[in-house]
PDB file of C-alpha atoms and ligand atoms in Angstrom:
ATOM      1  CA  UNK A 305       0.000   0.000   0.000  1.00 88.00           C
ATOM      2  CA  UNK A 306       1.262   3.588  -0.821  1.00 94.00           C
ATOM      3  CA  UNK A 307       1.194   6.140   1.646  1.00 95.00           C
ATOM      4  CA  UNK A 308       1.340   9.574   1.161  1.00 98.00           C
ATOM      5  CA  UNK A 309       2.350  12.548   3.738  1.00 98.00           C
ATOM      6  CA  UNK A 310       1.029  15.559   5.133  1.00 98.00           C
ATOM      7  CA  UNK A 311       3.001  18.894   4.940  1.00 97.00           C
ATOM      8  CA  UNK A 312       3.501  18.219   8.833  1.00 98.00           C
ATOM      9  CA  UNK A 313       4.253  14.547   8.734  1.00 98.00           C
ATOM     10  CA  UNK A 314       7.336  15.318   5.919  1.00 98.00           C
ATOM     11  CA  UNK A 315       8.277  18.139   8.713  1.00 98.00           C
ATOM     12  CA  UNK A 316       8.317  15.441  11.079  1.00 98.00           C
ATOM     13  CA  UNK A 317      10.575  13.456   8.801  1.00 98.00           C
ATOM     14  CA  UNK A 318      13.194  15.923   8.906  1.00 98.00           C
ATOM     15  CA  UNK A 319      15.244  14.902  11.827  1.00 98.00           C
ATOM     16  CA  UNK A 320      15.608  11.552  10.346  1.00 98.00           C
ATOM     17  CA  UNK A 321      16.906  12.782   7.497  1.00 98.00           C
ATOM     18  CA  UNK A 322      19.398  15.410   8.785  1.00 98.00           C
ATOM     19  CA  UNK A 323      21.104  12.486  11.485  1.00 98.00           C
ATOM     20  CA  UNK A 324      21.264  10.646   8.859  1.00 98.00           C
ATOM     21  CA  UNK A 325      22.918  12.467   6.680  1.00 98.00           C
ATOM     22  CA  UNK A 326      25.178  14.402  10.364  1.00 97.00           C
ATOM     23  CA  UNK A 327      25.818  10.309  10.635  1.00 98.00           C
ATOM     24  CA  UNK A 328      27.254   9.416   6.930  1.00 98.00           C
ATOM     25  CA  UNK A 329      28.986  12.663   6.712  1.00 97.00           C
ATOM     26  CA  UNK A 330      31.046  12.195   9.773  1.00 97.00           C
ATOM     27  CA  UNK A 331      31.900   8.389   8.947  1.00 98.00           C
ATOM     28  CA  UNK A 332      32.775   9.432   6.150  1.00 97.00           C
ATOM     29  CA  UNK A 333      35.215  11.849   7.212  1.00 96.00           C
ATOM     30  CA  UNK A 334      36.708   9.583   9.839  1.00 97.00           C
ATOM     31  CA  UNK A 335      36.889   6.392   7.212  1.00 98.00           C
ATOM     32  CA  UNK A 336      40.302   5.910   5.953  1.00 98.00           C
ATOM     33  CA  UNK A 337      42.986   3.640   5.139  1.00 98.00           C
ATOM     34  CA  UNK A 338      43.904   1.844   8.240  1.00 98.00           C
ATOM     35  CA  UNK A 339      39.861   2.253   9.705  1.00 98.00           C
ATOM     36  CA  UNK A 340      38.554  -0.829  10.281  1.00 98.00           C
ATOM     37  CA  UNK A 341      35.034  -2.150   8.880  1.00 98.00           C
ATOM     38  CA  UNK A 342      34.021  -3.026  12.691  1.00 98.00           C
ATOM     39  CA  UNK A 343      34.795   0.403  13.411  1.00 98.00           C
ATOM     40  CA  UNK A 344      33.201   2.357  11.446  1.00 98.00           C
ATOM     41  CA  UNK A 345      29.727  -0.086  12.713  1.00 98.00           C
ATOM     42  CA  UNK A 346      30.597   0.617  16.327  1.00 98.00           C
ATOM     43  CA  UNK A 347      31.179   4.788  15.711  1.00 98.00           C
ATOM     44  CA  UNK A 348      27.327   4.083  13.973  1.00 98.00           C
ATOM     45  CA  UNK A 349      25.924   2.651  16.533  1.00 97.00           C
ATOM     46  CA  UNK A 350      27.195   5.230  19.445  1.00 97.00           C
ATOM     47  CA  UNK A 351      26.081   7.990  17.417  1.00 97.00           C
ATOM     48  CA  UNK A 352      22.639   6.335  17.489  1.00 97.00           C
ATOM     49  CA  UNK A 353      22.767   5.752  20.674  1.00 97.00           C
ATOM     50  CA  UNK A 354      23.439   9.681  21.925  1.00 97.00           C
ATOM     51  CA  UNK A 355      20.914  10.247  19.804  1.00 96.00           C
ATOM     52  CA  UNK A 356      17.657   8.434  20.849  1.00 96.00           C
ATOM     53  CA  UNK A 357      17.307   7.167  17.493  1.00 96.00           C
ATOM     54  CA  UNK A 358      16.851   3.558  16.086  1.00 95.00           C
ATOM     55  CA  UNK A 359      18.416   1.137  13.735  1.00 95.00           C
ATOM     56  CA  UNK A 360      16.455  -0.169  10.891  1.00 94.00           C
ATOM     57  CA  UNK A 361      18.869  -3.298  10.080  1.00 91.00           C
ATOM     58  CA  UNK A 362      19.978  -4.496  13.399  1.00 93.00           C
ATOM     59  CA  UNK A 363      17.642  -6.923  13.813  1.00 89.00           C
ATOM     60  CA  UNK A 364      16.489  -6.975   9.760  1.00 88.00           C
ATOM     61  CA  UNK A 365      15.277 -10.084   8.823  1.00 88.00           C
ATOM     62  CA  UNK A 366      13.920 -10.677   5.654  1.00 82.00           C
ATOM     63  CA  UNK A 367      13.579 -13.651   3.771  1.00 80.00           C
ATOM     64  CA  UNK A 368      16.486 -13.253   1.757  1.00 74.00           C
ATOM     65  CA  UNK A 369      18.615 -12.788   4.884  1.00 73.00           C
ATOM     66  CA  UNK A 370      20.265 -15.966   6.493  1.00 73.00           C
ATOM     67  CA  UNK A 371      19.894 -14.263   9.816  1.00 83.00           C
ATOM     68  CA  UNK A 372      19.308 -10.517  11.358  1.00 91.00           C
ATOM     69  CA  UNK A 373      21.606  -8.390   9.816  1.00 93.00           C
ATOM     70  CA  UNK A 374      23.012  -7.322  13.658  1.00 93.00           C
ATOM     71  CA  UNK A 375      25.080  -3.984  12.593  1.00 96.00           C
ATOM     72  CA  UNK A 376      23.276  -0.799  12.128  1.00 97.00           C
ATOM     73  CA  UNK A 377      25.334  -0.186   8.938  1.00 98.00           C
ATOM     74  CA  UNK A 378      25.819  -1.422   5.590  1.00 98.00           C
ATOM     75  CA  UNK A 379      29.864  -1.353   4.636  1.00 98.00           C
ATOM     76  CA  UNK A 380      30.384  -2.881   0.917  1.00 98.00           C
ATOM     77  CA  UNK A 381      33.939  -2.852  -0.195  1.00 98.00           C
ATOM     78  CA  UNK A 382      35.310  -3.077  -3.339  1.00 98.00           C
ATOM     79  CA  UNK A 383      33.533  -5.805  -5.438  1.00 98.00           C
ATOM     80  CA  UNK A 384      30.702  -5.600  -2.680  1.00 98.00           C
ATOM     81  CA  UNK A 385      27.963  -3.714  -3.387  1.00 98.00           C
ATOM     82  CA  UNK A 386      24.856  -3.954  -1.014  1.00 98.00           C
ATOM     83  CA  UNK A 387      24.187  -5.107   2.513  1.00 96.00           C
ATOM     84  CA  UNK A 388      27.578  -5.128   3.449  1.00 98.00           C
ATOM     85  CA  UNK A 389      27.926  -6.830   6.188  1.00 97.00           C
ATOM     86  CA  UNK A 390      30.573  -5.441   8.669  1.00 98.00           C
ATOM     87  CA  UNK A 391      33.552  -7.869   9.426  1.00 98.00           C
ATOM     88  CA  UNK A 392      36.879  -7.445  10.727  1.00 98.00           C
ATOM     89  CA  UNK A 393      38.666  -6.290   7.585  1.00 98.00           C
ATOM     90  CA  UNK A 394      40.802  -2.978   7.729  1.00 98.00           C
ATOM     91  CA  UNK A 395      41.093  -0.669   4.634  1.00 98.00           C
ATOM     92  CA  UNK A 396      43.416  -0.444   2.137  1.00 98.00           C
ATOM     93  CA  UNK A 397      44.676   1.915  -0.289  1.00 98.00           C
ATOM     94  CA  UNK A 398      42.580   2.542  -3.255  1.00 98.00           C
ATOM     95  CA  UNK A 399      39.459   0.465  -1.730  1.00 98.00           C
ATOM     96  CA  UNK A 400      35.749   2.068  -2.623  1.00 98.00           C
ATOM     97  CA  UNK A 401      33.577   2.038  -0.180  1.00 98.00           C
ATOM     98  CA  UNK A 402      29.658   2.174   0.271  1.00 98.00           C
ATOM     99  CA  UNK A 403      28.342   3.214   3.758  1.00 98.00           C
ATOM    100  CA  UNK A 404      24.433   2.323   3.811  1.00 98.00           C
ATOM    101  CA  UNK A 405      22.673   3.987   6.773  1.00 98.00           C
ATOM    102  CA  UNK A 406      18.411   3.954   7.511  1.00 97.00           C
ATOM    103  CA  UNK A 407      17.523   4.650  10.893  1.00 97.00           C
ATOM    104  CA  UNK A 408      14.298   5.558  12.530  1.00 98.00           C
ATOM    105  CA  UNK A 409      14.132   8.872  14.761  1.00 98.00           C
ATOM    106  CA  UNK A 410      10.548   9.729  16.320  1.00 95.00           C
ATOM    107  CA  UNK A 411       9.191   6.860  14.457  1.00 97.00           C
ATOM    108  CA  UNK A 412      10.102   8.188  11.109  1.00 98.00           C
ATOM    109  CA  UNK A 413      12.563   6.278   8.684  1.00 98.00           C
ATOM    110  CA  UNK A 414      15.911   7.828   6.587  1.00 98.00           C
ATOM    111  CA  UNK A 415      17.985   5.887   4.468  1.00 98.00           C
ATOM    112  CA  UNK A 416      21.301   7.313   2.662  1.00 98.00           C
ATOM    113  CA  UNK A 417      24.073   5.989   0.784  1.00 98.00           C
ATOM    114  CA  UNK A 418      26.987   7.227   0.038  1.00 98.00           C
ATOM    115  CA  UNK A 419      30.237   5.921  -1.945  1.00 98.00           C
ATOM    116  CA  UNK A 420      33.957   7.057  -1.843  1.00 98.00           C
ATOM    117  CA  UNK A 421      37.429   5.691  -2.152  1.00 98.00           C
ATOM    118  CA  UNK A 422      40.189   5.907   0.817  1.00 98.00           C
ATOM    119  CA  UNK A 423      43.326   6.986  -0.017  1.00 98.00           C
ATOM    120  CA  UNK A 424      44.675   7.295  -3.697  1.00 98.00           C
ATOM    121  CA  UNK A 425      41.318   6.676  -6.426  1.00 98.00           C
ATOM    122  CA  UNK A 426      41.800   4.568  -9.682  1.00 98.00           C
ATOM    123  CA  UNK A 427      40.405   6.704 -12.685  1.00 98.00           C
ATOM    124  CA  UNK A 428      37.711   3.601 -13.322  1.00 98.00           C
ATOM    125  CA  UNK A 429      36.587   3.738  -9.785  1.00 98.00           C
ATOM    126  CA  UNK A 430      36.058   7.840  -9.513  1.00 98.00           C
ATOM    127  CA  UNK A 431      33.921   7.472 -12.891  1.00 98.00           C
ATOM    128  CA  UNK A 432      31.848   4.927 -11.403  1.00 98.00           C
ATOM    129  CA  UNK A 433      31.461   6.941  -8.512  1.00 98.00           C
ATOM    130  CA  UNK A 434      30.456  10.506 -10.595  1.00 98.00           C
ATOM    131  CA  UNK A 435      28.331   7.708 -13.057  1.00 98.00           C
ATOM    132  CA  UNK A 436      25.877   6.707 -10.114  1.00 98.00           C
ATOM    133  CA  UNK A 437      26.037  10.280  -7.939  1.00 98.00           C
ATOM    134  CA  UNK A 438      24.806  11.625 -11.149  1.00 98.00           C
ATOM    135  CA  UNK A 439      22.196   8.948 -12.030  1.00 98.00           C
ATOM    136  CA  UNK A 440      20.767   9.533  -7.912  1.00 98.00           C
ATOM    137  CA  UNK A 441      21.079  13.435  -9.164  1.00 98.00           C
ATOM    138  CA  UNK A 442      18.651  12.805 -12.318  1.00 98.00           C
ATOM    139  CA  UNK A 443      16.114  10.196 -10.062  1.00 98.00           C
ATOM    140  CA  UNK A 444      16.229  13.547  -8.117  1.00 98.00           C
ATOM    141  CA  UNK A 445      15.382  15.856 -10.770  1.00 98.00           C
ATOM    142  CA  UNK A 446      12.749  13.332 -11.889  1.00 98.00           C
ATOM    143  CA  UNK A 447      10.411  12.822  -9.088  1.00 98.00           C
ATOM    144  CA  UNK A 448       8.025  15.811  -9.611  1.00 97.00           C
ATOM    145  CA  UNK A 449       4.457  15.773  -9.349  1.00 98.00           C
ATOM    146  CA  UNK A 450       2.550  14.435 -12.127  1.00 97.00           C
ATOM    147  CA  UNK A 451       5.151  12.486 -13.162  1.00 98.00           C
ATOM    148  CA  UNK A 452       5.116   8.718 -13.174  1.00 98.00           C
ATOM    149  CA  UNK A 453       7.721   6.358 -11.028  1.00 98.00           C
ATOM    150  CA  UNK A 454       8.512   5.221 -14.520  1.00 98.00           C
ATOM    151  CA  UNK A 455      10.156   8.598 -15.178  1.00 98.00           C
ATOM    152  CA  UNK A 456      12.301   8.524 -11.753  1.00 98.00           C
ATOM    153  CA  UNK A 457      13.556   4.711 -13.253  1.00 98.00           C
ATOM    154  CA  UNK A 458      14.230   6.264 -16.808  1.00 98.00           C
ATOM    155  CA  UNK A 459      16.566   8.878 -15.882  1.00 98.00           C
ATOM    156  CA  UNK A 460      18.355   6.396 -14.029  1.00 98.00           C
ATOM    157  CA  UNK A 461      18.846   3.869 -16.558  1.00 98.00           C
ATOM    158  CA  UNK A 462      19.693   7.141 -19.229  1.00 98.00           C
ATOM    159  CA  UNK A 463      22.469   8.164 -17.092  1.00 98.00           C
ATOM    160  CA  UNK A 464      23.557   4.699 -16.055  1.00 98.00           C
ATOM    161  CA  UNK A 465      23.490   3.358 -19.365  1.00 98.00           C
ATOM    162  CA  UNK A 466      25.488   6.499 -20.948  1.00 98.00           C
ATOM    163  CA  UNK A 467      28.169   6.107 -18.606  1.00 98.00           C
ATOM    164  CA  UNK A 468      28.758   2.810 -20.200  1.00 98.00           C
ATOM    165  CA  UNK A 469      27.151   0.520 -17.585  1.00 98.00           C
ATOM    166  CA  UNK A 470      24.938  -2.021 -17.171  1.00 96.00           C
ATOM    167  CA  UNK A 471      21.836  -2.303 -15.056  1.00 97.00           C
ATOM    168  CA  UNK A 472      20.395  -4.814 -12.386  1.00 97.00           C
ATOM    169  CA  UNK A 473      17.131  -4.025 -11.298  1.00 96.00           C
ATOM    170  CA  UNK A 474      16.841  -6.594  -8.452  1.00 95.00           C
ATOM    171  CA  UNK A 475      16.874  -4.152  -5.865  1.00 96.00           C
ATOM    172  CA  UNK A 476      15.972  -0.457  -6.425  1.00 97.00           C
ATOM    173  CA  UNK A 477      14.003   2.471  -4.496  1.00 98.00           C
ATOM    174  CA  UNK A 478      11.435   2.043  -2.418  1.00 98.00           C
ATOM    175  CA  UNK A 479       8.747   4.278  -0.616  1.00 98.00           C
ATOM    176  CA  UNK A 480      10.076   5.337   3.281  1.00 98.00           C
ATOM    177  CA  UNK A 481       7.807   6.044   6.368  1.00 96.00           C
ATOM    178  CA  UNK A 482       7.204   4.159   9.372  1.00 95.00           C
ATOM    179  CA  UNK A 483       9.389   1.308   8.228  1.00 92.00           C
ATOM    180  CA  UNK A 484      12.328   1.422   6.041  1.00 92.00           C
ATOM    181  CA  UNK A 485      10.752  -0.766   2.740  1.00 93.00           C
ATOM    182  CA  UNK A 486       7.564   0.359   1.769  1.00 93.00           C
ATOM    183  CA  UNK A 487       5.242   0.652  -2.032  1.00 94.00           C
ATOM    184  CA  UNK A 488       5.735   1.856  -4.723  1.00 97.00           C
ATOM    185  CA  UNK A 489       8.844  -0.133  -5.761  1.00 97.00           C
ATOM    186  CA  UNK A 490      11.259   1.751  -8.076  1.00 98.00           C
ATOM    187  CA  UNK A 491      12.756  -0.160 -10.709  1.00 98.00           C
ATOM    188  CA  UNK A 492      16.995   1.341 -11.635  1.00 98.00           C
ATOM    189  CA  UNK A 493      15.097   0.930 -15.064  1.00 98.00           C
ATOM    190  CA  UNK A 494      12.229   1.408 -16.429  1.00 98.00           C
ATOM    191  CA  UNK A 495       9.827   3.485 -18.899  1.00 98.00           C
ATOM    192  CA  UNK A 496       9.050   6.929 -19.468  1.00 98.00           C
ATOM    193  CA  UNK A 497       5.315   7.675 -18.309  1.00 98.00           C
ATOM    194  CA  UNK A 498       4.314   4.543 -17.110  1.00 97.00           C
ATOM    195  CA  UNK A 499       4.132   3.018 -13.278  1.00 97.00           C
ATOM    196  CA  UNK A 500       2.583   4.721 -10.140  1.00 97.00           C
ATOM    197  CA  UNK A 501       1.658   8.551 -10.820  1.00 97.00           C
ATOM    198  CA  UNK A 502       4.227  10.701  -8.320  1.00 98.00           C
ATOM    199  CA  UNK A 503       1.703  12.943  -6.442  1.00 98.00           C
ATOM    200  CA  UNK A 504       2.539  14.939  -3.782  1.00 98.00           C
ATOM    201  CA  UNK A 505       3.349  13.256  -0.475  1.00 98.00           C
ATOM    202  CA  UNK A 506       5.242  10.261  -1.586  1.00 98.00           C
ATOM    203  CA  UNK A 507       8.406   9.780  -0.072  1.00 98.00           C
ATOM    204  CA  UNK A 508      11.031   7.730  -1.518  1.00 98.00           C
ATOM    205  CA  UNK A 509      14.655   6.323  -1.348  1.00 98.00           C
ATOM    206  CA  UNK A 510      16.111   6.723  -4.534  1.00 98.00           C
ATOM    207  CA  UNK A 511      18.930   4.173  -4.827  1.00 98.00           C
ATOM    208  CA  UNK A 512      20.952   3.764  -8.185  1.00 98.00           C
ATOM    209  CA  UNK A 513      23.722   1.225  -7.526  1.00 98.00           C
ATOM    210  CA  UNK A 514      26.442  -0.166 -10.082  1.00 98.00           C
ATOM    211  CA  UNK A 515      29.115  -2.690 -11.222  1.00 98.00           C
ATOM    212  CA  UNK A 516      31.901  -1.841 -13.576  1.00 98.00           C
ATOM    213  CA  UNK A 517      31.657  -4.835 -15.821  1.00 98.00           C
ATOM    214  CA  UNK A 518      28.831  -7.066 -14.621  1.00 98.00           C
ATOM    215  CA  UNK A 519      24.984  -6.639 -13.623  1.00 97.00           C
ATOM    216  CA  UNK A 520      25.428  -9.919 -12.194  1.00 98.00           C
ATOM    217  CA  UNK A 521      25.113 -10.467  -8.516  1.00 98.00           C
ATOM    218  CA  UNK A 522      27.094 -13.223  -6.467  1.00 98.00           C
ATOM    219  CA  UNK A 523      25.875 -13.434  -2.036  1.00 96.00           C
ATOM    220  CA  UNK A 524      29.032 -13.602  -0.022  1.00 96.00           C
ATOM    221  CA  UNK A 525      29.331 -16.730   2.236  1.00 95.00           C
ATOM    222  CA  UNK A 526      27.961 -14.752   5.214  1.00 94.00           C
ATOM    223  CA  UNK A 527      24.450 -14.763   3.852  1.00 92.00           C
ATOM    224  CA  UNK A 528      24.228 -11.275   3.319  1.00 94.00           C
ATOM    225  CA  UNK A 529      26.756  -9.083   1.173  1.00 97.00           C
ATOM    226  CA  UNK A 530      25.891  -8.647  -2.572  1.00 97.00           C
ATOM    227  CA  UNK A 531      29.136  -9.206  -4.887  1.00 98.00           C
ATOM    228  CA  UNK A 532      30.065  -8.433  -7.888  1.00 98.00           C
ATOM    229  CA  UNK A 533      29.771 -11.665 -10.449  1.00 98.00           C
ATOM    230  CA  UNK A 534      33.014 -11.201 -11.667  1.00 98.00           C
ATOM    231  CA  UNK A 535      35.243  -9.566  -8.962  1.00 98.00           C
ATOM    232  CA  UNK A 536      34.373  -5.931 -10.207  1.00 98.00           C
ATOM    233  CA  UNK A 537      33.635  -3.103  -8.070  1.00 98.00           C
ATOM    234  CA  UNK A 538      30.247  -1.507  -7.330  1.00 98.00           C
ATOM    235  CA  UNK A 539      29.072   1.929  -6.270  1.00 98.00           C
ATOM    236  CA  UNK A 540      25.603   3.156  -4.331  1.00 98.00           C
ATOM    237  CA  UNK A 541      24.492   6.198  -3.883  1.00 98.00           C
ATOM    238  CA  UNK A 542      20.863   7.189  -2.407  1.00 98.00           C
ATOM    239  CA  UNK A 543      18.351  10.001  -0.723  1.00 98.00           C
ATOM    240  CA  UNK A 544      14.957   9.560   0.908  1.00 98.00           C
ATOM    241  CA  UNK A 545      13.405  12.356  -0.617  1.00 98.00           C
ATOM    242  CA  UNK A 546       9.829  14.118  -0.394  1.00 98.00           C
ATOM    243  CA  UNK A 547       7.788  14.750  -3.277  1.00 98.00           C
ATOM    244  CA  UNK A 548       5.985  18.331  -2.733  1.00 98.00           C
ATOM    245  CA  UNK A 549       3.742  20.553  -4.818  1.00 96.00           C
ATOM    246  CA  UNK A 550       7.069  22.711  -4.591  1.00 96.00           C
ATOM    247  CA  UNK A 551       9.353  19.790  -5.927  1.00 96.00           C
ATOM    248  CA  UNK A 552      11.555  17.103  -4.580  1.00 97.00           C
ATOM    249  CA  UNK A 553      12.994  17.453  -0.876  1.00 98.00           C
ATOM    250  CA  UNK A 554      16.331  15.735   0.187  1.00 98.00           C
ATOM    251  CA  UNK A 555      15.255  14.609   3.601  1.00 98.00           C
ATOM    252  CA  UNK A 556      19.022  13.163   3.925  1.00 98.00           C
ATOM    253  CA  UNK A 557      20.756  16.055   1.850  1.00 98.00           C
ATOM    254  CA  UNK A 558      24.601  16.992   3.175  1.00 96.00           C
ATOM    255  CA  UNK A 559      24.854  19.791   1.364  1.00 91.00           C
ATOM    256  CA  UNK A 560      24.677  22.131   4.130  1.00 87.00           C
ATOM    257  CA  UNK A 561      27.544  20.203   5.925  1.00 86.00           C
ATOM    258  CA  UNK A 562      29.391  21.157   3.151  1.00 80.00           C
ATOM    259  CA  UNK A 563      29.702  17.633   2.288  1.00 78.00           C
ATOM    260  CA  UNK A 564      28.413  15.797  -1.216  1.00 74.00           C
TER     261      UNK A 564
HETATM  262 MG1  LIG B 606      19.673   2.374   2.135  1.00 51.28          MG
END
């Protein structure tokens, strides 16, 4: 069932949105070489903590999921490129990394992703990066009302697509209230003018995510992080955003941190 929002109940959203994004932008910042995956889940989990909020994926169990997920954050490395399972693994040089963060504060959901490479970037890994930052930044520009979710899958797929890449549409966007997955679904790819009409009050997670030479998907031994099928690496990027007569809202924006 799709749910739409009040003008209030998208105001409540907002402090969802803005620890979530406080919460990315400062693991971010404090993610380097030498920073542990472990790490950067406990630093997550304190900052919920101090702030009254709650996970979404600690005890996440759906049925693709060999057991609850247990972290509060989603770290996929390299060839990993969804539900990233924190282990004990310390960074490297060069790796790209995907922090994926939903949390609920005053019973409202945000969910953000963000990717980034520690120390010195390969060109094929920064392109990646700018392909699927700019893909989220079209799915953006997209969701207006009286457009169709069609339209928000489109400009993903155009931007995906002319970057050279190819598309898996096994997991995409989703709508974002009370609990982190809700209706409509929305497809990486899809058709112009077609699906669910966007009205006003829909809130979403926009989520392109993409591999550099595969749309095939591999599940790591630990029954939850997604893999490249052939050993390349992946990049996510995503917003929970608000669809408004006055046009999309970033509920999880970092611009004003002065962080992308
Ligand atoms: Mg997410």
């Amino acid at each position: 069932m799709i749910e739409l929002r009040t003008p209030a109940e998208i105001e409540a959203m907002r402090p969802a949105g803005r620890f979530v994004a406080e919460t990315l932008a400062t693991l971010r910042a404090e993610t380097k070489v030498g920073t542990n995956l472990l790490t950067i889940d406990k630093r997550a989990h304190e900052m919920i903590r101090r702030a009254g909020a709650e996970s979404c994926y600690i005890d996440y169990h759906p049925s693709f999921g060999a057991s609850p997920f247990g972290k509060v954050i989603c770290t996929s490395v390299n060839d990993a490129v969804l539900h990233g399972l924190p282990f004990d693994y310390t960074l490297r040089d060069g790796d790209l990394v995907s922090l994926d963060f939903a949390v609920s504060v005053d019973g409202w959901v945000a969910d953000s992703a963000v990717s980034f490479v520690v120390g010195t970037p390969r060109d094929e890994d920064l392109q990646l990066i700018d392909t699927t930052q700019r893909a989220l930044d079209a799915a953006i520009a997209a969701a207006v009302v009286g457009g169709r979710v069609g339209d928000i899958s489109h400009a993903i797929a155009e931007v995906s697509r002319g970057g050279g890449y190819e598309i898996n549409t096994d997991f995409g966007g989703h709508g974002v209230g009370r609990i982190m997955h809700g209706d409509p679904h929305i497809p990486n790819d899809g058709k112009p003018g077609r699906g669910y009409p966007l009205r006003a009050g829909l809130v979403v997670a926009l989520e392109p995510w993409l591999l550099q030479t595969t749309d095939e998907l591999i599940t790591d031994p630990d029954g939850w992080t997604l893999r490249s099928a052939d050993g390349s690496r992946g990049a996510h990027s995503e917003h929970t955003v608000a669809l408004t007569a006055d046009g999309p809202i970033i509920l999880t924006d970092r611009s004003f941190l002065g962080v992308d």
